[in-house]
Coordinates of C-alpha atoms in Angstrom, one line a residue:
M9 CA -30.8 109.4 173.5
R10 CA -31.2 113.1 172.8
G11 CA -30.7 114.1 169.2
F12 CA -30.5 117.3 167.1
F13 CA -31.9 117.3 163.7
V14 CA -33.2 119.4 160.8
S15 CA -36.7 120.5 161.7
R16 CA -37.3 122.8 158.7
P17 CA -36.5 122.8 154.9
I18 CA -32.9 123.6 154.2
G19 CA -32.8 126.5 151.8
A20 CA -29.2 125.9 150.6
L21 CA -29.8 122.2 150.0
S22 CA -29.7 122.4 146.3
V23 CA -26.3 123.9 146.3
I24 CA -24.7 121.2 148.4
A25 CA -26.7 118.5 146.6
A26 CA -25.7 119.7 143.2
A27 CA -22.1 119.9 144.3
A28 CA -21.9 116.6 146.1
G29 CA -24.4 114.4 144.3
L30 CA -27.1 113.1 146.7
V31 CA -28.2 109.5 147.5
A32 CA -28.7 106.3 145.4
C33 CA -29.1 102.5 144.7
G34 CA -30.4 98.8 145.5
G35 CA -30.2 96.0 143.0
G36 CA -32.4 94.9 140.2
D37 CA -33.0 91.2 139.5
D38 CA -34.5 91.5 136.0
T39 CA -33.5 88.8 133.6
T40 CA -34.1 88.4 129.9
T41 CA -33.4 85.7 127.4
P42 CA -29.9 86.3 125.8
T43 CA -30.1 87.4 122.2
T44 CA -28.1 85.8 119.5
T45 CA -28.2 88.8 117.3
A46 CA -24.7 89.9 116.2
I47 CA -23.8 93.3 117.7
P48 CA -23.2 95.8 114.9
Q49 CA -20.2 98.1 114.8
L50 CA -21.3 101.8 114.8
A51 CA -19.5 104.1 112.4
A52 CA -17.2 106.9 113.7
A53 CA -18.4 110.4 114.0
Q54 CA -17.2 112.9 111.3
A55 CA -15.9 116.3 112.3
G56 CA -17.6 119.5 111.3
T57 CA -17.7 123.3 112.0
L58 CA -20.3 125.7 113.3
S59 CA -22.2 126.7 110.1
A60 CA -24.6 129.1 111.7
A61 CA -23.7 132.4 113.2
C62 CA -24.0 131.9 117.0
A63 CA -26.2 135.0 117.6
S64 CA -28.6 133.7 115.0
L65 CA -29.5 130.7 117.2
T66 CA -31.7 133.0 119.2
G67 CA -34.1 132.4 116.4
F68 CA -34.1 128.6 116.9
T69 CA -37.6 127.3 117.0
Y70 CA -38.9 124.2 118.6
A71 CA -42.2 123.4 120.2
G72 CA -42.2 124.8 123.8
V73 CA -38.7 126.2 123.6
T74 CA -37.7 129.8 124.5
I75 CA -34.1 130.8 123.7
D76 CA -33.0 133.4 126.2
S77 CA -29.5 134.0 124.7
A78 CA -26.9 132.8 122.2
A79 CA -23.4 134.3 122.4
T80 CA -19.9 133.3 121.3
V81 CA -17.5 132.4 124.1
P82 CA -14.0 133.3 122.9
A83 CA -11.2 130.8 123.3
G84 CA -9.6 130.8 126.8
T85 CA -12.6 132.5 128.4
L86 CA -13.4 129.2 130.1
T87 CA -10.7 127.0 131.4
L88 CA -11.0 123.4 132.6
A89 CA -8.3 121.6 134.6
G90 CA -6.0 124.4 133.8
A91 CA -6.4 124.2 130.1
P92 CA -8.2 126.8 127.9
V93 CA -11.4 125.8 126.2
A94 CA -11.6 126.6 122.5
E95 CA -14.1 129.0 121.0
H96 CA -17.7 127.9 121.2
C97 CA -21.3 129.1 121.2
R98 CA -23.3 129.1 124.4
V99 CA -27.1 128.9 124.0
A100 CA -29.4 129.2 127.0
G101 CA -33.1 128.7 127.2
K102 CA -36.0 126.8 128.7
L103 CA -38.4 124.1 127.5
G104 CA -42.0 123.5 128.5
S105 CA -42.8 126.5 130.7
R106 CA -45.9 125.8 132.8
T107 CA -47.8 126.6 135.9
G108 CA -47.6 123.8 138.4
S109 CA -50.3 122.4 140.6
D110 CA -48.7 124.5 143.4
G111 CA -49.2 127.7 141.4
K112 CA -45.5 128.1 140.8
T113 CA -43.9 128.5 137.4
Y114 CA -41.9 125.6 136.2
A115 CA -39.7 125.0 133.1
I116 CA -36.8 122.8 132.1
G117 CA -33.9 125.2 132.0
F118 CA -30.8 124.3 129.9
E119 CA -27.7 125.6 128.3
M120 CA -25.9 124.1 125.3
R121 CA -22.3 124.7 124.4
L122 CA -21.5 124.2 120.7
P123 CA -17.8 124.2 119.8
Q124 CA -16.7 126.0 116.6
A125 CA -14.6 122.9 115.8
W126 CA -17.0 120.1 116.2
S127 CA -16.3 116.4 116.6
G128 CA -19.7 115.4 115.2
R129 CA -20.7 114.2 118.7
F130 CA -23.3 115.2 121.2
F131 CA -23.1 114.7 125.0
Y132 CA -26.0 114.9 127.5
Q133 CA -24.6 115.9 130.9
G134 CA -26.4 114.4 133.8
N135 CA -26.0 116.6 136.9
G136 CA -25.9 115.7 140.5
G137 CA -28.0 115.9 143.7
L138 CA -31.5 117.1 143.4
D139 CA -30.6 119.0 140.3
G140 CA -32.2 122.5 140.2
S141 CA -29.2 124.2 138.6
V142 CA -28.1 124.6 135.0
V143 CA -24.4 124.0 135.7
T144 CA -21.8 124.8 133.1
A145 CA -22.2 122.4 130.2
T146 CA -18.6 121.0 130.1
G147 CA -19.3 117.3 130.0
S148 CA -16.9 116.6 132.9
T149 CA -15.7 113.0 133.1
G150 CA -13.5 111.0 135.6
G151 CA -13.2 111.3 139.4
G152 CA -10.9 114.3 139.2
P153 CA -11.7 115.7 135.8
R154 CA -8.7 115.6 133.4
T155 CA -10.6 115.9 130.1
H156 CA -14.2 117.1 129.3
A157 CA -16.5 116.4 126.5
L158 CA -16.5 120.1 125.5
Q159 CA -12.7 120.0 125.2
Q160 CA -13.0 117.0 123.0
G161 CA -15.2 118.8 120.6
F162 CA -18.6 117.5 121.7
A163 CA -21.8 119.7 121.7
V164 CA -22.8 119.5 125.3
I165 CA -26.2 120.2 127.1
S166 CA -26.8 120.7 130.8
S167 CA -30.1 121.2 132.5
D168 CA -31.8 121.8 135.8
A169 CA -34.1 118.8 135.3
G170 CA -37.3 120.9 135.5
H171 CA -37.0 123.0 138.6
T172 CA -34.9 125.8 139.9
G173 CA -32.7 125.9 143.0
A174 CA -35.3 128.0 144.8
Q175 CA -37.8 125.2 144.2
T176 CA -35.5 122.4 145.3
T177 CA -36.8 122.1 148.8
A178 CA -40.4 121.7 147.6
F179 CA -40.5 120.4 144.1
G180 CA -41.3 117.0 145.4
F181 CA -44.8 118.2 146.2
E182 CA -45.4 119.0 142.5
P183 CA -46.2 115.7 140.6
Q184 CA -44.9 116.7 137.2
A185 CA -41.8 118.2 138.6
R186 CA -41.0 114.8 140.2
L187 CA -41.4 113.1 136.9
D188 CA -39.2 115.6 135.0
Y189 CA -36.5 115.2 137.7
G190 CA -36.7 111.4 137.5
Y191 CA -36.5 110.9 133.7
Q192 CA -38.8 113.1 131.6
A193 CA -36.6 116.2 131.4
A194 CA -33.9 114.1 129.7
A195 CA -36.4 112.5 127.3
K196 CA -37.9 115.9 126.4
L197 CA -34.5 117.7 126.0
T198 CA -32.8 115.0 123.9
P199 CA -34.8 115.6 120.6
M200 CA -34.7 119.3 121.2
A201 CA -30.9 119.3 121.7
K202 CA -30.4 117.2 118.5
A203 CA -32.5 119.7 116.6
L204 CA -30.4 122.6 117.9
V205 CA -27.3 120.8 116.9
K206 CA -28.7 120.5 113.4
A207 CA -29.5 124.2 113.3
A208 CA -26.0 125.0 114.4
Y209 CA -24.0 122.6 112.2
G210 CA -26.4 121.8 109.4
R211 CA -26.8 118.1 110.5
T212 CA -27.7 116.1 113.5
P213 CA -24.9 114.5 115.6
D214 CA -23.4 111.3 114.2
R215 CA -22.9 109.8 117.6
S216 CA -24.6 110.7 120.9
Y217 CA -23.3 110.1 124.5
F218 CA -24.9 110.4 127.9
G219 CA -22.9 110.7 131.1
G220 CA -22.6 111.9 134.7
C221 CA -21.7 110.9 138.3
S222 CA -23.9 110.3 141.3
N223 CA -27.5 111.4 140.4
G224 CA -25.9 112.1 137.0
G225 CA -24.9 108.4 137.0
R226 CA -28.5 107.5 137.9
H227 CA -29.7 109.7 135.0
T228 CA -27.3 107.7 132.8
L229 CA -28.4 104.3 133.8
V230 CA -32.1 105.3 133.5
A231 CA -31.3 106.5 130.0
T232 CA -29.8 103.0 129.1
S233 CA -33.4 101.7 129.5
R234 CA -35.6 104.7 128.5
L235 CA -33.4 106.3 125.8
A236 CA -31.6 103.3 124.4
E237 CA -32.5 104.3 120.8
E238 CA -31.2 107.9 121.3
Y239 CA -27.6 107.3 122.6
D240 CA -24.7 105.3 121.5
G241 CA -22.5 105.5 124.6
F242 CA -23.3 105.7 128.3
L243 CA -20.8 106.7 131.0
A244 CA -22.2 106.3 134.5
G245 CA -20.1 107.3 137.6
A246 CA -21.2 106.1 141.0
P247 CA -24.7 105.5 139.7
G248 CA -27.5 105.9 142.2
Y249 CA -29.8 103.8 140.1
N250 CA -31.8 102.8 143.2
L251 CA -31.7 106.3 144.6
P252 CA -34.9 106.1 146.8
K253 CA -33.6 102.9 148.5
A254 CA -30.2 104.6 149.1
A255 CA -31.9 107.7 150.6
V256 CA -33.8 105.5 153.1
S257 CA -30.6 103.6 153.8
Q258 CA -28.8 106.7 154.7
I259 CA -31.4 107.7 157.2
W260 CA -31.3 104.2 158.6
G261 CA -27.5 104.6 158.9
A262 CA -27.9 107.9 160.7
Q263 CA -30.0 106.1 163.3
Q264 CA -27.4 103.5 163.7
Y265 CA -24.6 106.1 164.3
A266 CA -26.9 107.8 166.8
R267 CA -26.5 104.7 169.0
A268 CA -22.8 105.5 169.4
Y269 CA -22.4 109.2 169.1
T270 CA -21.8 111.6 171.9
A271 CA -25.2 112.5 173.2
G272 CA -25.9 116.2 172.8
A273 CA -23.0 116.8 170.4
T274 CA -24.1 119.1 167.6
T275 CA -22.8 120.6 164.4
T276 CA -24.3 122.8 161.7
A277 CA -25.2 122.1 158.0
N278 CA -26.8 124.7 155.8
G279 CA -27.4 126.9 158.8
A280 CA -29.3 124.2 160.7
T281 CA -28.3 122.4 163.8
I282 CA -28.0 118.6 163.6
A283 CA -26.5 115.9 165.7
D284 CA -22.8 115.5 165.3
L285 CA -22.7 111.9 164.3
S286 CA -19.0 112.1 163.5
T287 CA -18.4 111.6 167.3
A288 CA -19.5 108.0 166.8
F289 CA -16.3 107.4 164.8
T290 CA -13.6 109.9 165.1
P291 CA -11.0 110.6 162.3
A292 CA -8.4 108.8 164.4
E293 CA -10.6 105.8 164.7
R294 CA -11.5 105.7 161.0
T295 CA -7.8 106.0 160.1
M296 CA -7.1 103.1 162.5
I297 CA -9.8 101.0 160.8
A298 CA -8.3 101.8 157.4
G299 CA -4.9 100.7 158.6
R300 CA -6.3 97.4 159.9
I301 CA -8.0 96.8 156.5
L302 CA -4.8 97.5 154.7
A303 CA -2.9 95.1 157.1
K304 CA -5.2 92.2 156.0
C305 CA -5.9 93.1 152.4
D306 CA -3.2 95.4 150.9
A307 CA -0.9 92.5 149.8
L308 CA -3.7 90.4 148.3
D309 CA -2.9 91.9 144.9
S310 CA 0.8 91.1 145.3
A311 CA 1.8 94.6 146.2
A312 CA 1.8 96.3 149.6
D313 CA 1.2 99.8 148.2
G314 CA -1.7 101.3 150.2
I315 CA -4.3 100.2 147.7
V316 CA -6.7 97.3 148.2
S317 CA -7.2 96.2 144.6
D318 CA -8.8 92.9 145.3
T319 CA -12.1 94.0 146.9
A320 CA -13.8 90.7 146.8
A321 CA -10.9 88.8 148.4
C322 CA -10.7 91.5 151.1
Q323 CA -14.2 90.9 152.2
K324 CA -13.3 87.3 153.0
A325 CA -9.9 88.2 154.6
F326 CA -10.9 91.1 156.8
S327 CA -12.9 90.5 160.0
L328 CA -14.1 93.6 161.9
A329 CA -14.6 91.5 165.0
D330 CA -11.2 89.9 165.0
D331 CA -8.9 92.3 163.2
V332 CA -9.8 95.6 164.9
P333 CA -9.0 95.7 168.7
T334 CA -11.9 95.9 171.1
C335 CA -11.4 98.7 173.7
S336 CA -10.9 97.5 177.2
G337 CA -10.9 101.0 178.5
A338 CA -11.6 104.5 177.2
R339 CA -11.7 105.2 173.5
D340 CA -8.3 106.5 172.4
G341 CA -8.2 106.0 168.6
T342 CA -6.5 102.6 168.8
C343 CA -9.6 100.4 169.3
L344 CA -13.4 100.3 168.9
T345 CA -16.0 99.6 171.6
A346 CA -18.3 96.6 171.2
L347 CA -21.1 99.0 170.4
Q348 CA -19.0 100.7 167.7
K349 CA -18.3 97.4 166.1
D350 CA -21.9 96.4 166.1
V351 CA -22.9 99.7 164.5
L352 CA -20.2 99.5 161.8
A353 CA -21.0 95.9 161.1
N354 CA -24.6 96.8 160.6
I355 CA -23.7 99.7 158.2
H356 CA -21.7 97.4 156.0
A357 CA -24.3 94.6 156.1
G358 CA -26.8 97.1 154.6
A359 CA -30.0 98.8 155.8
R360 CA -33.0 96.6 156.7
T361 CA -36.5 96.9 158.0
S362 CA -37.6 96.0 161.6
T363 CA -38.4 92.5 160.3
G364 CA -35.0 92.1 158.7
T365 CA -35.9 92.7 155.1
A366 CA -33.1 94.3 153.1
I367 CA -33.7 97.8 152.0
Y368 CA -30.5 98.4 150.2
N369 CA -27.3 96.7 149.3
T370 CA -24.2 95.9 151.4
F371 CA -21.1 98.1 151.5
P372 CA -17.6 96.7 151.1
F373 CA -14.8 97.3 153.7
D374 CA -12.1 99.4 152.0
A375 CA -9.3 101.7 153.1
G376 CA -11.2 104.8 151.9
I377 CA -13.2 104.7 155.1
S378 CA -10.7 107.3 156.3
G379 CA -11.8 109.7 153.6
N380 CA -13.5 113.1 154.3
G381 CA -16.1 112.3 151.7
W382 CA -17.0 109.1 153.4
A383 CA -17.5 111.0 156.6
A384 CA -19.5 113.7 155.0
W385 CA -22.1 111.3 153.6
E386 CA -22.3 109.1 156.6
F387 CA -22.5 111.8 159.3
V388 CA -23.8 115.0 157.7
N389 CA -25.6 114.4 154.5
S390 CA -27.6 111.5 156.0
L391 CA -29.3 114.2 158.1
A392 CA -29.0 117.3 155.9
L393 CA -29.9 115.9 152.5
D394 CA -31.5 112.5 152.6
P395 CA -34.5 113.3 154.8
L396 CA -35.7 115.8 152.1
A397 CA -35.3 113.2 149.4
A398 CA -36.9 110.3 151.2
G399 CA -39.5 112.4 153.0
V400 CA -40.6 114.6 150.1
V401 CA -39.3 113.7 146.6
F402 CA -39.7 109.9 146.6
N403 CA -42.6 109.6 149.1
A404 CA -46.2 108.7 148.1
N405 CA -47.4 111.0 150.9
P406 CA -44.7 113.7 151.0
A407 CA -43.9 115.6 154.2
F408 CA -40.8 117.1 155.7
L409 CA -39.3 114.8 158.3
A410 CA -39.3 116.6 161.6
N411 CA -36.7 114.2 163.2
P412 CA -34.8 111.8 160.9
L413 CA -33.3 110.1 163.9
T414 CA -36.7 108.9 165.1
A415 CA -38.5 108.5 161.7
S416 CA -40.0 105.2 160.9
I417 CA -37.7 103.3 158.5
D418 CA -40.4 100.8 157.8
A419 CA -42.8 103.6 156.7
L420 CA -40.2 105.3 154.6
A421 CA -39.2 102.0 152.9
A422 CA -42.8 101.3 152.1
A423 CA -43.5 104.9 150.8
I424 CA -41.0 104.8 148.0
T425 CA -42.8 102.0 146.3
A426 CA -46.3 103.3 147.0
T427 CA -48.6 105.6 145.1
S428 CA -51.5 107.9 146.0
A429 CA -54.3 109.7 144.3
T430 CA -52.0 112.7 143.7
Y431 CA -48.8 110.9 143.1
A432 CA -49.7 108.1 140.7
V433 CA -46.1 107.0 140.0
S434 CA -44.0 105.7 142.8
G435 CA -40.6 107.0 143.7
M436 CA -38.9 103.8 142.6
D437 CA -40.8 103.9 139.3
F438 CA -39.9 107.4 138.2
M439 CA -36.3 107.4 139.6
T440 CA -35.0 104.0 138.5
P441 CA -34.3 102.2 135.2
P442 CA -37.4 100.1 134.4
N443 CA -35.3 97.0 133.4
P444 CA -31.7 97.5 134.5
A445 CA -30.7 94.0 133.4
N446 CA -32.6 94.1 130.1
L447 CA -30.5 96.3 127.8
S448 CA -31.1 94.3 124.6
V449 CA -32.2 97.4 122.6
L450 CA -29.0 99.2 123.5
K451 CA -26.9 96.1 123.0
N452 CA -28.4 95.2 119.6
R453 CA -27.8 98.7 118.3
G454 CA -24.1 98.5 119.0
A455 CA -24.2 101.0 121.9
K456 CA -21.9 100.6 124.9
V457 CA -22.0 101.2 128.6
M458 CA -19.1 102.0 131.0
V459 CA -19.6 102.4 134.8
Y460 CA -17.0 103.5 137.3
H461 CA -17.6 103.5 141.0
G462 CA -15.5 104.3 144.1
V463 CA -15.1 101.2 146.3
S464 CA -15.3 103.5 149.4
D465 CA -18.5 105.3 148.2
A466 CA -20.5 105.8 151.4
V467 CA -23.8 106.7 149.8
F468 CA -24.2 104.6 146.6
S469 CA -22.7 101.3 147.3
Y470 CA -20.1 99.8 145.0
D471 CA -21.7 96.5 145.8
D472 CA -24.9 97.8 144.1
S473 CA -23.0 98.4 140.9
V474 CA -21.5 94.9 141.2
T475 CA -25.1 93.6 141.5
W476 CA -26.0 95.5 138.4
I477 CA -23.2 94.0 136.3
K478 CA -23.8 90.5 137.6
N479 CA -27.5 90.7 136.8
L480 CA -26.7 92.1 133.4
A481 CA -24.2 89.2 132.8
S482 CA -26.8 86.7 133.9
A483 CA -29.3 88.1 131.5
N484 CA -26.8 87.7 128.6
G485 CA -25.6 84.2 128.9
G486 CA -23.2 84.9 131.8
D487 CA -21.2 87.6 130.1
A488 CA -22.2 91.2 129.2
S489 CA -18.6 92.4 128.6
N490 CA -19.2 92.9 124.9
F491 CA -21.3 95.9 125.6
A492 CA -21.1 96.8 129.3
R493 CA -18.2 97.1 131.8
L494 CA -17.8 98.1 135.4
Y495 CA -14.6 99.7 136.8
G496 CA -14.1 99.9 140.6
V497 CA -11.8 102.6 141.9
P498 CA -10.2 101.3 145.2
G499 CA -10.1 103.9 148.0
M500 CA -12.3 106.4 146.1
N501 CA -15.2 108.0 148.0
H502 CA -18.3 109.3 146.2
C503 CA -17.3 110.3 142.7
S504 CA -13.8 111.5 143.8
G505 CA -11.5 111.9 146.8
G506 CA -10.2 109.4 149.3
P507 CA -6.8 107.7 149.2
A508 CA -7.2 106.8 145.5
T509 CA -6.0 107.2 142.0
D510 CA -9.2 109.1 141.2
Q511 CA -8.3 111.1 138.0
F512 CA -9.0 109.4 134.7
D513 CA -10.5 109.9 131.2
M514 CA -13.2 107.3 130.5
L515 CA -14.8 109.2 127.7
T516 CA -12.0 108.6 125.2
P517 CA -12.0 104.8 125.6
L518 CA -15.8 104.8 125.5
V519 CA -15.7 106.6 122.1
Q520 CA -13.1 104.2 120.9
W521 CA -15.2 101.3 122.0
V522 CA -18.4 102.6 120.4
E523 CA -16.9 103.9 117.2
Q524 CA -13.8 101.7 116.6
G525 CA -14.7 98.4 118.5
K526 CA -11.7 98.8 120.9
A527 CA -13.0 97.2 124.1
P528 CA -11.3 98.8 127.2
D529 CA -10.0 96.1 129.4
A530 CA -8.4 98.7 131.7
V531 CA -8.4 102.5 132.1
V532 CA -5.3 104.2 133.5
A533 CA -6.0 106.4 136.5
S534 CA -3.6 108.8 138.3
A535 CA -3.3 110.3 141.8
R536 CA -4.0 114.0 142.1
G537 CA -0.9 114.9 144.2
T538 CA 0.8 118.2 144.5
G539 CA 0.8 120.2 141.3
N540 CA -2.1 118.5 139.7
A541 CA -3.7 120.8 137.2
G542 CA -7.2 119.2 137.7
G543 CA -7.1 120.0 141.4
V544 CA -5.1 118.4 144.2
N545 CA -6.6 115.6 146.3
A546 CA -5.3 116.3 149.8
E547 CA -6.0 112.7 150.8
V548 CA -3.3 111.2 148.5
P549 CA -1.0 109.5 151.0
A550 CA 2.4 111.2 151.5
S551 CA 4.1 107.9 150.8
W552 CA 2.7 107.9 147.2
A553 CA 4.2 109.6 144.2
A554 CA 2.2 112.7 143.4
T555 CA 1.5 111.2 140.0
R556 CA 1.0 107.5 140.9
T557 CA -0.8 105.6 138.2
R558 CA -2.9 102.4 138.3
P559 CA -5.0 100.5 135.9
L560 CA -8.7 100.4 136.7
C561 CA -9.7 96.9 135.6
A562 CA -13.0 95.8 134.1
Y563 CA -14.9 93.7 136.7
P564 CA -14.2 91.0 137.9
K565 CA -10.5 91.4 137.1
V566 CA -8.3 93.2 139.5
A567 CA -4.9 95.0 139.2
K568 CA -2.0 92.6 140.2
Y569 CA 1.6 93.6 140.5
K570 CA 3.8 92.0 138.0
G571 CA 6.6 91.4 140.5
S572 CA 9.1 94.0 139.4
G573 CA 9.3 97.7 138.6
S574 CA 8.1 100.8 140.4
L575 CA 4.9 100.5 142.4
E576 CA 4.1 104.0 141.2
L577 CA 3.5 103.1 137.6
A578 CA 0.5 101.4 136.0
E579 CA 2.6 99.7 133.5
N580 CA 3.9 97.4 136.2
F581 CA 0.4 96.0 137.0
T582 CA -1.8 93.8 135.0
C583 CA -5.5 93.0 135.1
Q584 CA -6.2 89.4 136.2

């Protein structure tokens, strides 16, 4: 089968990767003896005000730090979700300037935004994709951001994780840049950021939080292990905590789709020609599949409302083989061929080597398969982004993949756990939390973890987050809910989008849990229909109210209809 693929580095990769979030996951099986130590209640943060003149922070001194600018940002200059941001001080600089082994200059670039009216809290913003960009330090939270840490009075830091956008296609060849991207940038910036907070407010933060989605979610779960003493609350969205495995999985998936795509069909991504894998499953076919899933699973939560809340029950109820018609003639959007069914079944069963060894986790069937974000990750990013990650950044012998559609999956899967003379730390070691199921340090400090994940995430599997919470529970006597909780978002694609209620604020309940002991059994989420200030989600079904709300329940509970009242209101559902 003839294929078209990226045969050169993609110069604009960092832009798309930062915007979308790049690959992730695979589950850890670590266990630890449950502790009997009582979990302490952390004290609430106390508010303060900026005590130093913003411009004076250009004189901030810290080993290895250069401050490039410090300037006041007047109220309303920056707006988030249609709301003005209060006056704050923006400080930009870099840490650890050095000449890399490739002769290029590297540094960890950062910006901090320090509100005039301070909550007494600090937020480390984990960014997406392959990083490489110091994006605005707003501390965005939720699938469709409604509130941000900066708006809530947090001092917020954002960084490029140790390389610039211009270096993003090649930083994987530089050993230290790999380590900074994986985890060391966050470890180096954390004490510096707290020192800058002290210089600005006269004291260090009372409470510190770490959060992000996609690769930012990975950064967050890595921090739960590596920086457990430094942070009190962790908010991980769609965490790619086994990112190297997910990258290989995506390339494996592209090879599966290539079995069913229209030979010779091409599209472009970042100016390069690639195979148009979307011809393997057209929008009409994916919409049909979503409809068949809804037909079997929608009412399992006692409400036929276009949302599959009971994901686990759906995997038992829905049969791709039996519930989706098999084409007897030409493809027309109402059926799938036997080959298409085989490909889709393989995708959901999870990537594996030629000998059948699992590489990554399974993916659940969910109505969000119709989403544009699902298609982008499966058909485009699997060829435009993941080959760079798996071939260069996580590989013990980095090299650009000339043809992802013919690359050896066995070799790629082996390379992410291997080392070499130059790259002494494997991709899995520098990218993943060392002990994802052993969070005893975090737990015994009184810190808390909240994870949210779209059930229809096509790159980082929701099942991988379920594996994480199950392993964590097993390591804590069967229940970790007193310090860690997972919230699935039915229909949501990667971090946002899809037919879903994907707008929510999880930072506020996390703060309340950490500082007041109020454990969040559910978080109310809303649809982003017409008129939404945080941005409209065009994939909200026309049959839904524009402001539909639903409770996102802490796993393993699911939202069940109470039996009366409007299907558009969260108050008429309960977590069971």
